């Protein structure tokens, strides 16, 4: 038997000991209480974004005589988005948030950056930027959490600031990801902590997000406001997975991972290009995204709103009635929205997850007609693979896919887990074969979850 090392004051504390300290109990109470105001702030943020999006893509076209947005609608809308964003990224503290191509930020956002993040999101995402609201929400939640700590001398205790900032991010993002579980798994997996550190961070995140989700849901029912969360209200008929699902699902996962990796690489290249002459090139990239969205409407004759924006509404329509989408339209959606997403990843502001989920779903449904596959397994494989490839978080991607698919999620869980792992490994293999991704300034991005 080995005793404590020479010079040691005693045995090292066990992994559960930090959880029993009074200081940590106060931290848990603070995280729980903090989730309530953060959820309210996020509720109004997401509600405002959804209302502005509805006004731009539904009310305004109807007001000028169109039943739905015409094909050219994304061009002026995204030009305006670029013009509004350009001064924010060059002159406002925090630059309106980090680039989505760098993944989910590990470090909490400073309070001084929050106004720029909120303005950038509300001014550009409703105009058709092909990014999600998850990154701005996380910045809002962590910034508000750190602002609340200013009277507690957070500079003297950076670990507490990190834990509460992360809990604030988790409480914020849980409002649009269907509850606290997937948000906590996503944030903690992105933080890449292990052992007792994992438990120490996980408990405040769970409590803050649970309190926030409760307030967020109750306030939503009370006001009747829509928030545009990532949900699939209807799913294809349930089907138990069989050998055919795996025989098609694994090659499908490889293809989805390849496509999403290539598009993400486009975001890396765009980020390097926009690092110089940032203001002008930000506007150019916004217009380029508008061209991609307009091309989708021209080619398919469908609404450009399907290829614009974050994609949660299109995802619901696709999952609810996959048979109404021609395979050709789904493939054009993947190409046009995928290119717009890649450009936006490296130039505009928002989150990378929502459009990736739709791209994976579109590829999965496009392959659903293969003998022995079906819509539900194709949807499950596509969502899980695309999310794991875009985030490099296979566990969180599996949980998100299971929750999104509702009653089908439990049945498709084996396929979801396998496809998440295949997508993650394929993306890593592609990155290893092609070399390190290009990064502006030659340095690795701070706070990347990838």
XYZ file of C-alpha atoms in Angstrom, residues 184-370:
187
model
C -25.955 21.096 -20.056
C -24.452 18.180 -21.986
C -23.526 20.448 -24.897
C -21.860 23.129 -22.792
C -20.032 20.701 -20.518
C -18.819 18.541 -23.413
C -17.615 21.679 -25.181
C -15.761 22.697 -22.027
C -13.844 19.377 -22.200
C -13.608 18.992 -18.420
C -13.249 15.649 -16.689
C -13.377 13.989 -13.246
C -14.417 16.119 -10.280
C -14.155 19.256 -12.421
C -16.917 17.895 -14.631
C -19.296 17.385 -11.706
C -18.415 20.759 -10.214
C -19.375 22.507 -13.438
C -22.321 20.278 -14.345
C -24.447 20.833 -11.231
C -24.667 24.658 -11.487
C -25.353 24.320 -15.219
C -28.212 21.888 -14.629
C -29.774 23.972 -11.860
C -29.501 27.281 -13.729
C -30.872 25.827 -16.967
C -33.701 23.979 -15.204
C -34.816 27.130 -13.380
C -34.473 29.139 -16.576
C -36.383 26.620 -18.693
C -39.234 26.552 -16.161
C -39.551 30.340 -16.174
C -39.104 30.515 -19.944
C -41.837 27.939 -20.620
C -44.286 29.442 -18.126
C -43.714 32.966 -19.389
C -44.193 31.771 -22.956
C -47.591 30.243 -22.149
C -48.624 33.356 -20.243
C -47.765 35.832 -22.988
C -48.565 33.606 -25.968
C -45.439 34.800 -27.786
C -43.650 32.473 -30.206
C -39.910 32.044 -29.804
C -38.831 29.870 -32.736
C -37.034 27.222 -30.692
C -35.386 24.246 -32.364
C -38.199 21.691 -32.284
C -39.790 19.125 -34.579
C -43.535 19.294 -33.800
C -44.309 16.359 -36.106
C -42.107 13.444 -37.073
C -42.465 10.661 -39.679
C -44.252 7.459 -38.620
C -42.254 5.449 -36.118
C -40.286 2.464 -37.393
C -38.054 0.082 -35.485
C -34.463 0.178 -36.800
C -33.316 -2.868 -38.721
C -30.248 -4.027 -40.621
C -31.190 -1.931 -43.646
C -31.132 1.240 -41.591
C -27.545 0.593 -40.549
C -26.448 -0.614 -43.978
C -27.638 2.666 -45.470
C -27.221 4.823 -42.373
C -23.469 4.422 -41.961
C -22.603 5.332 -45.597
C -25.121 8.177 -45.349
C -23.339 9.409 -42.219
C -20.024 9.419 -44.079
C -21.518 11.438 -46.956
C -23.223 13.920 -44.615
C -20.004 14.372 -42.638
C -18.054 14.942 -45.847
C -20.495 17.582 -47.106
C -20.727 19.412 -43.782
C -16.930 19.322 -43.362
C -16.397 20.835 -46.813
C -18.914 23.583 -46.079
C -17.300 24.250 -42.711
C -13.937 24.481 -44.444
C -15.473 27.179 -46.635
C -16.200 29.046 -43.405
C -12.548 28.734 -42.376
C -11.394 30.177 -45.698
C -13.973 32.968 -45.466
C -12.778 33.859 -41.963
C -9.225 34.279 -43.239
C -10.428 36.395 -46.165
C -12.527 38.710 -43.983
C -9.704 39.226 -41.466
C -8.427 42.040 -43.728
C -10.656 44.890 -44.889
C -13.223 43.411 -42.543
C -16.020 45.962 -42.970
C -16.149 45.816 -46.781
C -15.704 42.066 -46.982
C -18.383 41.461 -44.346
C -20.871 43.230 -46.614
C -19.632 41.260 -49.639
C -20.125 37.970 -47.776
C -23.633 38.958 -46.715
C -24.535 39.690 -50.335
C -22.965 36.389 -51.431
C -25.173 34.549 -48.944
C -28.167 36.414 -50.372
C -27.217 35.297 -53.884
C -27.131 31.652 -52.743
C -30.559 31.952 -51.123
C -32.018 33.711 -54.183
C -30.570 30.991 -56.427
C -32.451 28.358 -54.426
C -35.744 30.197 -54.988
C -35.031 30.675 -58.708
C -34.080 27.039 -59.319
C -36.843 25.393 -57.292
C -39.647 27.950 -57.520
C -40.082 27.675 -53.751
C -39.883 30.370 -51.094
C -36.395 31.767 -50.428
C -37.209 31.701 -46.705
C -36.589 27.934 -46.793
C -32.909 28.505 -47.577
C -32.491 31.678 -45.520
C -32.491 32.113 -41.759
C -31.508 29.510 -39.194
C -33.842 26.814 -40.486
C -35.951 25.736 -37.509
C -39.261 26.446 -39.297
C -38.133 24.674 -42.465
C -37.005 21.730 -40.344
C -40.479 21.434 -38.833
C -42.104 21.530 -42.275
C -39.667 18.956 -43.655
C -40.085 16.524 -40.760
C -43.857 16.956 -40.687
C -44.377 16.149 -44.371
C -41.186 14.778 -45.964
C -43.126 13.377 -48.919
C -44.032 16.876 -50.159
C -40.382 17.708 -50.857
C -38.981 16.536 -54.211
C -35.522 15.006 -53.933
C -34.213 17.585 -56.419
C -35.455 20.451 -54.226
C -33.771 18.915 -51.173
C -30.463 18.596 -53.018
C -30.660 22.198 -54.233
C -31.468 23.243 -50.653
C -28.352 21.458 -49.396
C -26.149 23.127 -52.020
C -27.558 26.670 -51.812
C -28.213 26.849 -48.080
C -24.973 24.976 -47.410
C -22.912 27.493 -49.383
C -24.682 30.392 -47.677
C -24.034 28.749 -44.289
C -20.348 28.286 -45.061
C -19.973 31.932 -46.058
C -21.892 33.160 -42.989
C -19.811 30.952 -40.667
C -16.675 32.894 -41.473
C -18.050 36.417 -41.784
C -21.327 37.137 -39.975
C -22.483 36.576 -36.405
C -24.617 33.801 -34.952
C -24.451 30.118 -34.076
C -23.474 27.135 -36.260
C -25.894 24.472 -34.997
C -29.378 25.270 -36.339
C -28.525 25.370 -40.094
C -26.375 22.234 -39.735
C -29.359 20.359 -38.288
C -31.501 21.332 -41.290
C -28.777 20.397 -43.791
C -28.426 16.964 -42.201
C -32.198 16.486 -42.127
C -32.484 17.439 -45.810
C -29.792 14.961 -46.834
C -31.363 12.240 -44.703
C -34.851 12.762 -46.145
C -33.420 12.935 -49.686
C -32.026 9.420 -49.159
C -35.162 8.111 -47.436
C -36.360 6.463 -50.656
C -33.447 4.052 -50.677
